Coordinates of C-alpha atoms in Angstrom, one line a residue:
X158 CA -2.9 20.7 7.0
X159 CA -1.5 24.0 6.0
X160 CA 1.9 22.8 5.6
X161 CA 0.8 20.2 3.2
X162 CA -1.5 22.5 0.6
X163 CA 1.2 24.9 0.5
X164 CA 3.5 22.6 -0.5
X165 CA 1.3 21.2 -2.8
X166 CA 0.8 24.0 -4.6
X167 CA 4.5 24.5 -6.0
X168 CA 4.4 21.0 -7.6
X169 CA 5.7 20.2 -10.4
X170 CA 2.4 19.3 -11.2
X171 CA 0.4 22.3 -10.0
X172 CA 3.2 25.2 -9.9
X173 CA 0.8 27.4 -8.4
X174 CA 3.1 29.2 -5.5
X175 CA 0.3 31.7 -4.2
X176 CA -2.7 28.9 -3.9
X177 CA -5.4 29.9 -1.9
X178 CA -6.4 27.7 1.3
X179 CA -9.1 28.0 4.2
X180 CA -7.1 25.8 7.0
X181 CA -9.4 23.1 8.6
X182 CA -9.7 19.6 10.5
X183 CA -9.5 17.0 9.0
X184 CA -13.1 15.7 11.0
X185 CA -15.2 18.8 10.5
X186 CA -16.9 17.5 6.7
X187 CA -16.0 13.7 7.4
X188 CA -18.5 11.2 8.0
X189 CA -22.4 11.6 7.5
X190 CA -23.9 11.4 11.4
X191 CA -25.4 13.9 13.6
X192 CA -24.0 16.7 15.2
X193 CA -24.3 19.0 17.3
X194 CA -25.0 22.9 16.4
X195 CA -21.8 23.8 17.7
X196 CA -20.3 21.8 14.7
X197 CA -23.0 22.8 12.5
X198 CA -22.1 26.3 13.0
X199 CA -18.4 25.6 13.0
X200 CA -18.6 23.8 9.6
X201 CA -21.1 26.8 8.4
X202 CA -17.6 29.4 8.8
X203 CA -15.4 27.2 7.1
X204 CA -17.7 26.3 4.6
X205 CA -18.2 30.3 4.1
X206 CA -14.3 30.8 4.4
X207 CA -13.6 28.4 1.7
X208 CA -16.6 30.3 -0.6
X209 CA -14.9 33.3 -0.1
X210 CA -11.8 32.5 -1.1
X211 CA -13.0 30.6 -3.8
X212 CA -14.8 34.0 -5.3
X213 CA -12.8 36.9 -4.4
X214 CA -10.7 38.2 -7.0
X215 CA -7.2 37.3 -7.7
X216 CA -4.2 39.5 -6.3
X217 CA -1.8 40.1 -9.0
X218 CA 0.6 36.9 -7.6
X219 CA -2.5 34.6 -8.0
X220 CA -2.7 35.6 -11.2
X221 CA 0.5 35.1 -12.3
X222 CA 0.7 32.3 -15.0
X223 CA 4.2 31.6 -15.8
X224 CA 6.8 28.8 -15.1
X225 CA 7.5 28.0 -11.8
X226 CA 11.5 27.2 -11.5
X227 CA 12.3 24.5 -9.3
X228 CA 15.8 24.1 -7.9
X229 CA 17.9 21.4 -10.2
X230 CA 17.5 17.6 -8.3
X231 CA 21.3 16.5 -7.5
X232 CA 22.4 13.9 -9.7
X233 CA 24.6 12.0 -6.5
X234 CA 24.1 12.7 -2.8
X235 CA 27.9 12.0 -1.8
X236 CA 29.0 14.5 0.6
X237 CA 32.6 14.6 2.6
X238 CA 36.0 13.8 2.0
X239 CA 35.3 10.2 3.1
X240 CA 33.2 7.3 2.7
X241 CA 32.6 7.7 6.6
X242 CA 32.1 11.1 6.4
X243 CA 29.6 11.3 3.2
X244 CA 27.4 8.5 5.4
X245 CA 27.5 10.5 8.6
X246 CA 25.9 13.7 6.5
X247 CA 23.5 10.7 5.6
X248 CA 22.0 10.2 8.8
X249 CA 18.4 11.3 9.2
X250 CA 16.7 12.2 12.7
X251 CA 13.0 11.3 12.0
X252 CA 12.4 12.2 15.7
X253 CA 10.7 15.7 15.4
X254 CA 9.2 15.2 11.4
X255 CA 12.9 17.0 10.6
X256 CA 16.1 16.0 8.9
X257 CA 19.6 16.7 10.8
X258 CA 21.5 17.5 7.5
X259 CA 19.9 18.6 4.0
X260 CA 21.7 15.3 2.1
X261 CA 19.4 13.1 4.8
X262 CA 15.9 14.4 3.3
X263 CA 17.2 11.2 0.8
X264 CA 16.5 9.4 3.9
X265 CA 14.1 7.0 5.1
X266 CA 16.2 8.2 8.4
X267 CA 18.4 5.6 8.6
X268 CA 22.0 5.0 6.6
X269 CA 21.5 3.9 2.9
X270 CA 24.1 2.3 0.9
X271 CA 25.3 5.2 -1.1
X272 CA 24.6 5.7 -4.6
X273 CA 27.9 5.5 -6.3
X274 CA 28.5 5.8 -10.1
X275 CA 30.0 2.2 -10.2
X276 CA 26.7 1.1 -8.5
X277 CA 24.2 2.5 -9.9
X278 CA 25.8 1.4 -14.0
X279 CA 25.8 -1.8 -12.7
X280 CA 21.7 -1.4 -11.7
X281 CA 21.0 0.3 -15.3
X282 CA 22.8 -2.7 -16.9
X283 CA 20.3 -5.1 -15.4
X284 CA 17.4 -3.8 -17.5
X285 CA 17.8 -2.5 -21.6
X286 CA 15.6 0.7 -20.8
X287 CA 17.4 4.0 -21.9
X288 CA 18.2 6.3 -18.2
X289 CA 15.9 9.5 -19.2
X290 CA 13.0 6.9 -20.3
X291 CA 10.1 8.5 -17.6
X292 CA 7.9 6.0 -16.4
X293 CA 5.4 8.3 -14.6
X294 CA 4.9 10.7 -12.1
X295 CA 4.6 9.8 -8.1
X296 CA 2.5 11.8 -5.6
X297 CA 2.2 13.6 -3.3
X298 CA 4.6 16.1 -5.8
X299 CA 3.7 14.4 -9.1
X300 CA 7.3 14.2 -9.4
X301 CA 8.1 11.4 -12.4
X302 CA 9.9 8.6 -11.6
X303 CA 12.9 7.8 -14.5
X304 CA 14.5 4.7 -15.1
X305 CA 17.6 6.6 -13.8
X306 CA 16.2 7.4 -10.3
X307 CA 15.1 4.0 -10.0
X308 CA 18.5 2.9 -9.9
X309 CA 19.8 5.1 -7.9
X310 CA 17.1 4.5 -5.6
X311 CA 17.6 0.9 -5.5
X312 CA 21.0 1.1 -5.0
X313 CA 20.4 3.4 -1.3
X314 CA 18.1 0.8 -0.4
X315 CA 20.6 -2.0 -0.7
X316 CA 18.9 -3.7 -3.4
X317 CA 21.2 -5.9 -6.6
X318 CA 21.5 -5.3 -9.9
X319 CA 19.3 -8.5 -10.7
X320 CA 16.5 -7.0 -9.1
X321 CA 16.2 -3.8 -10.9
X322 CA 13.1 -5.1 -13.6
X323 CA 11.2 -5.7 -10.0
X324 CA 12.1 -2.3 -8.8
X325 CA 10.8 -0.8 -12.4
X326 CA 7.5 -2.6 -12.5
X327 CA 7.2 -1.7 -8.9
X328 CA 7.1 1.7 -10.0
X329 CA 4.8 1.6 -12.6
X330 CA 2.6 0.3 -10.0
X331 CA 3.1 3.1 -7.8
X332 CA 2.9 5.5 -10.5
X333 CA -0.8 4.1 -11.9
X334 CA -1.9 3.6 -7.5
X335 CA -3.3 7.1 -5.9
X336 CA -0.7 6.3 -2.9
X337 CA -1.5 10.0 -1.5
X338 CA -5.0 8.6 -0.6
X339 CA -3.4 6.1 2.0
X340 CA -1.1 7.9 2.8
X341 CA -3.2 10.4 4.7
X342 CA -5.4 7.9 5.8
X343 CA -5.9 5.7 9.2
X344 CA -3.9 7.3 11.4
X345 CA -0.7 6.5 9.4
X346 CA -1.6 3.2 9.4
X347 CA -0.8 2.2 5.5
X348 CA 1.8 0.7 4.1
X349 CA 2.6 -0.8 0.7
X350 CA 3.3 -4.0 -0.3
X351 CA 4.2 -6.5 -2.7
X352 CA 3.6 -10.3 -3.6
X353 CA 5.8 -11.1 -6.6
X354 CA 4.2 -14.1 -8.7
X355 CA 6.5 -16.1 -11.4
X356 CA 10.1 -18.3 -11.8
X357 CA 11.7 -14.6 -11.5
X358 CA 11.2 -14.3 -8.0
X359 CA 13.7 -17.5 -7.2
X360 CA 16.1 -16.6 -9.9
X361 CA 16.4 -13.2 -7.1
X362 CA 16.1 -15.0 -4.3
X363 CA 13.1 -13.8 -2.9
X364 CA 11.4 -15.6 -0.1
X365 CA 8.3 -17.2 0.3
X366 CA 9.0 -19.3 3.0
X367 CA 11.1 -22.0 1.3
X368 CA 9.9 -26.0 0.4
X369 CA 7.9 -26.9 3.5
X370 CA 8.2 -23.6 4.8
X371 CA 12.5 -24.4 5.4
X372 CA 13.7 -21.5 4.9
X373 CA 13.4 -18.5 6.8
X374 CA 10.1 -16.6 7.0
X375 CA 9.4 -14.2 4.1
X376 CA 8.7 -11.6 6.7
X377 CA 11.6 -12.2 8.8
X378 CA 14.1 -9.2 9.0
X379 CA 17.5 -9.7 7.2
X380 CA 15.8 -11.8 4.0
X381 CA 17.9 -9.4 1.4
X382 CA 15.4 -9.7 -1.6
X383 CA 12.8 -8.7 0.4
X384 CA 13.7 -6.6 2.9
X385 CA 15.7 -4.3 0.5
X386 CA 12.7 -4.3 -1.9
X387 CA 10.8 -3.3 0.6
X388 CA 12.5 -0.4 1.6
X389 CA 13.0 0.6 -2.1
X390 CA 9.1 1.2 -2.0
X391 CA 9.4 3.7 1.0
X392 CA 13.1 5.7 -0.7
X393 CA 10.5 5.7 -3.7
X394 CA 8.2 7.9 -1.6
X395 CA 10.4 9.8 -0.1
X396 CA 13.1 10.5 -2.8
X397 CA 10.6 10.8 -5.7
X398 CA 7.2 11.3 -4.8
X399 CA 7.7 14.0 -1.9
X400 CA 6.8 12.2 1.1
X401 CA 7.2 13.9 4.4
X402 CA 6.7 11.8 7.8
X403 CA 4.2 14.2 9.6
X404 CA 3.3 16.5 6.7
X405 CA 2.0 14.3 4.1
X406 CA 2.0 11.5 5.5
X407 CA -0.5 10.8 8.4
X408 CA 0.9 10.9 11.9
X409 CA -1.5 9.5 14.2
X410 CA -0.5 5.9 15.5
X411 CA 1.8 4.6 12.2
X412 CA 3.1 1.5 11.5
X413 CA 6.3 -0.5 12.0
X414 CA 5.6 -2.7 8.6
X415 CA 5.9 0.2 5.8
X416 CA 8.7 -1.2 4.2
X417 CA 9.0 -5.0 5.5
X418 CA 5.8 -6.3 3.6
X419 CA 7.6 -8.1 0.4
X420 CA 7.4 -11.6 -0.7
X421 CA 7.1 -14.1 -3.7
X422 CA 3.4 -16.4 -3.4
X423 CA 4.7 -20.4 -3.2
X424 CA 3.8 -21.3 -6.6
X425 CA 5.9 -23.9 -6.8
X426 CA 4.2 -25.5 -3.6
X427 CA 0.4 -24.0 -4.2
X428 CA -1.7 -26.6 -6.3
X429 CA -4.2 -23.1 -7.5
X430 CA -2.8 -21.5 -10.5
X431 CA -0.7 -18.2 -9.2
X432 CA -2.2 -15.0 -7.3
X433 CA -1.5 -12.7 -10.4
X434 CA -4.2 -14.8 -12.5
X435 CA -6.8 -12.8 -10.0
X436 CA -6.4 -9.7 -12.1
X437 CA -5.8 -11.4 -15.5
X438 CA -2.4 -12.7 -15.6
X439 CA -0.8 -15.8 -17.0
X440 CA 0.2 -18.6 -14.6
X441 CA 3.7 -18.6 -14.4
X442 CA 3.8 -15.0 -16.1
X443 CA 7.0 -13.0 -13.8
X444 CA 4.6 -10.3 -12.1
X445 CA 4.4 -8.3 -9.2
X446 CA 1.4 -6.8 -6.9
X447 CA 1.4 -3.5 -5.4
X448 CA -0.7 -4.1 -2.4
X449 CA -2.4 -1.0 0.3
X450 CA -1.8 -2.9 3.5
X451 CA -3.6 -0.9 6.6
X452 CA -1.7 -1.6 10.0
X453 CA -4.4 -3.8 11.2
X454 CA -2.8 -8.1 11.7
X455 CA -3.9 -10.7 12.9
X456 CA -2.2 -13.5 13.2
X457 CA -1.5 -16.8 15.5
X458 CA -4.8 -17.9 15.9
X459 CA -5.1 -21.6 15.0
X460 CA -6.7 -22.7 12.3
X461 CA -7.3 -27.0 12.1
X462 CA -6.7 -28.4 9.0
X463 CA -8.5 -31.2 9.5
X464 CA -12.8 -32.2 10.5
X465 CA -13.9 -34.0 13.6
X466 CA -13.5 -37.3 11.4
X467 CA -10.1 -36.9 9.8
X468 CA -12.0 -35.3 6.5
X469 CA -10.4 -32.0 5.8
X470 CA -13.1 -29.1 5.5
X471 CA -13.4 -25.6 4.8
X472 CA -15.1 -24.5 7.8
X473 CA -11.7 -25.7 9.8
X474 CA -9.0 -24.0 6.9
X475 CA -11.1 -20.6 7.1
X476 CA -13.2 -20.3 9.3
X477 CA -10.8 -19.2 12.4
X478 CA -9.7 -16.6 9.7
X479 CA -13.2 -15.3 8.6
X480 CA -14.2 -14.8 12.5
X481 CA -11.3 -13.2 13.0
X482 CA -11.6 -10.9 10.1
X483 CA -14.6 -9.2 11.9
X484 CA -12.0 -7.9 13.8
X485 CA -10.0 -6.0 11.5
X486 CA -10.8 -2.0 11.3
X487 CA -11.4 -1.9 7.7
X488 CA -13.2 -4.2 5.5
X489 CA -14.2 -1.6 2.8
X490 CA -10.3 -1.9 2.1
X491 CA -10.5 -5.6 1.4
X492 CA -9.3 -8.6 3.0
X493 CA -5.9 -10.6 2.6
X494 CA -5.8 -13.9 4.0
X495 CA -2.2 -15.4 4.3
X496 CA -2.1 -19.2 4.6
X497 CA 0.4 -22.2 4.4
X498 CA 1.0 -24.5 0.7
X499 CA -0.2 -27.4 2.9
X500 CA -3.7 -26.0 3.7
X501 CA -3.9 -24.4 0.8
X502 CA -3.3 -28.2 -0.8
X503 CA -5.7 -29.7 1.8
X504 CA -8.6 -27.4 0.4
X505 CA -7.9 -28.3 -3.0
X506 CA -7.8 -32.0 -2.6
X507 CA -11.3 -31.2 -1.0
X508 CA -12.5 -29.9 -4.0
X509 CA -11.7 -26.3 -3.8
X510 CA -10.3 -23.3 -6.1
X511 CA -9.3 -20.4 -4.7
X512 CA -12.1 -18.5 -6.2
X513 CA -14.6 -21.1 -4.1
X514 CA -12.2 -20.3 -0.9
X515 CA -13.1 -16.5 -1.0
X516 CA -16.6 -16.6 -2.0
X517 CA -16.7 -18.7 1.1
X518 CA -15.1 -16.0 3.3
X519 CA -17.9 -13.7 1.6
X520 CA -20.4 -16.0 2.4
X521 CA -19.9 -16.8 6.0
X522 CA -17.9 -13.1 7.8
X523 CA -21.5 -11.8 8.2
X524 CA -23.0 -10.8 11.4
X525 CA -26.5 -8.7 12.2
X526 CA -26.6 -5.3 11.4
X527 CA -26.7 -4.3 15.0
X528 CA -23.4 -6.1 15.9
X529 CA -21.6 -5.4 12.3
X530 CA -22.1 -1.4 13.6
X531 CA -20.8 -2.5 16.9
X532 CA -17.3 -3.9 15.3
X533 CA -17.3 -0.9 13.3
X534 CA -18.2 -1.8 10.2
X535 CA -20.5 1.3 9.5
X536 CA -18.5 3.9 9.4
X537 CA -15.3 2.9 7.9
X538 CA -17.9 1.3 4.3
X539 CA -19.5 4.7 4.3
X540 CA -16.3 6.4 2.8
X541 CA -13.9 4.4 0.9
X542 CA -13.7 2.8 -2.4
X543 CA -11.2 0.6 -3.2
X544 CA -10.0 -0.2 -6.8
X545 CA -8.1 -3.6 -8.2
X546 CA -6.6 -2.3 -11.5
X547 CA -8.1 0.5 -11.9
X548 CA -11.8 -0.9 -11.1
X549 CA -13.9 -0.2 -8.4
X550 CA -14.4 -3.2 -6.2
X551 CA -17.5 -1.5 -4.6
X552 CA -18.7 1.4 -7.4
X553 CA -21.5 2.1 -5.2
X554 CA -19.2 3.7 -2.4
X555 CA -19.4 0.9 0.6
X556 CA -22.3 1.9 2.7
X557 CA -25.5 0.7 0.9
X558 CA -28.2 3.2 1.3
X559 CA -30.4 1.0 2.9
X560 CA -28.3 1.1 6.0
X561 CA -29.6 4.8 6.3
X562 CA -33.1 3.5 6.7
X563 CA -34.1 4.3 10.3
X564 CA -36.4 1.9 10.2
X565 CA -34.1 -1.2 8.5
X566 CA -34.2 -3.9 10.5
X567 CA -30.8 -4.7 13.3
X568 CA -31.1 -8.3 12.8
X569 CA -30.6 -8.4 9.0
X570 CA -27.7 -10.2 8.4
X571 CA -25.1 -7.9 6.8
X572 CA -21.5 -8.7 4.9
X573 CA -18.3 -7.5 6.4
X574 CA -16.7 -8.1 2.6
X575 CA -19.7 -8.3 0.3
X576 CA -17.9 -8.6 -2.8
X577 CA -15.1 -11.4 -3.1
X578 CA -13.3 -9.5 -5.4
X579 CA -12.3 -7.1 -2.2
X580 CA -11.1 -10.7 -1.2
X581 CA -7.1 -12.3 -1.9
X582 CA -5.9 -15.8 -0.5
X583 CA -1.9 -15.5 -0.6
X584 CA -0.4 -18.9 -0.7
X585 CA 3.1 -19.4 1.2
X586 CA 3.0 -17.9 4.0
X587 CA 2.8 -19.6 8.3
X588 CA 2.2 -22.2 9.6
X589 CA -1.3 -23.3 10.7
X590 CA -1.5 -20.4 12.2
X591 CA -3.9 -17.6 10.2
X592 CA -2.7 -14.5 9.2
X593 CA -4.7 -11.9 8.3
X594 CA -4.9 -8.2 7.0
X595 CA -7.0 -5.4 5.7
X596 CA -5.8 -4.9 2.0
X597 CA -6.0 -4.8 -1.8
X598 CA -3.7 -5.5 -4.4
X599 CA -3.7 -2.1 -6.3
X600 CA -2.0 -2.6 -9.7
X601 CA 0.1 -4.8 -10.8
X602 CA 2.9 -5.0 -13.1
X603 CA 4.2 -7.8 -15.8
X604 CA 8.1 -8.1 -14.8
X605 CA 9.9 -9.3 -17.7
X606 CA 8.8 -6.0 -20.2
X607 CA 11.2 -4.0 -18.3
X608 CA 14.2 -6.1 -18.3

């Protein structure tokens, strides 16, 4: 997209206002598939234009190497003679991917809590870190996120002061995650989410469903800590990262879950060590894991928890989720399986660990190569390498070389999720109905260091 290239050239990281560009379609060079002669000629034309742009002598403007001056960012967004006028000024309009008034560019299109000084000061009082401490740059504009900007956006999102350490830890996770890759992919179908572990989750009243699922469901609108923290992620992307819907963020279908998939794992009810121990953290340590989820969400398929003779089996609990996972569109992005504490307890009582369950899913989510290709496995597996804590889960890139062999036997059994590291099991959501999504915990951060 032309506007993306132009905007990216003047970020604080690049500062190259006269950047050259060649405008092309996203699909021209995607996927190694057979193409018609016209498509090959079109791709060759774009390639020639790119080579020319790279080799032609620089103009005087392009050769300039001095600093690029940015307008200073306002410290507060309060405008108007009254609170009501200020709130109206912050009412965005995303219907045409433009904003109604200039201050509205600091919202996600809906009214926000005004970041009044007293409210921001209360957020700052909840951390020992200084206001000008830089956490790191947020993409796509690579603007530095500071402790102060986290406090401001936390207020706007409706977060309480006690969530400030979590917001700082989440920002650190965002800094360490290539969010631009997710923004521009999947027809706008990505969504960032977070899983919180440790006793801190109960301190801030982040919901995991309540004992025996007695509380409201974690993803239900109106659960304050869950929903406000989810909105904070979005506001940080907009206000600091510079995300603009339809420009830096792919259009296509979009995703209604962009601010809602935030929950705590049911650590006190789970029979296993908490989820973040899979990534090297201690059990009962306060952590937050930033996930990249994709638009696919399958919910409602029935999972039995007892076998034919009354004994719990892994087949009865995980089998339906494993079979349903084949219908998700992005297996190369990993799999997240949400199960209830009761289901986890049944599995643990039968002798299964979380790792055993992940391995079982990997071993049983299979099809013949022919059928897997019909399910869309190959087109996605070809391109994407996802990572957990910076380590590639599939360092070879995804589509095995032997699959490209025209003589590869179509009846060969292949795995949708060949590496168990790409499968995550979260305890604390749902009843006996399953919930699965494509997704990966891109980065996990200890919360307590931000207190």
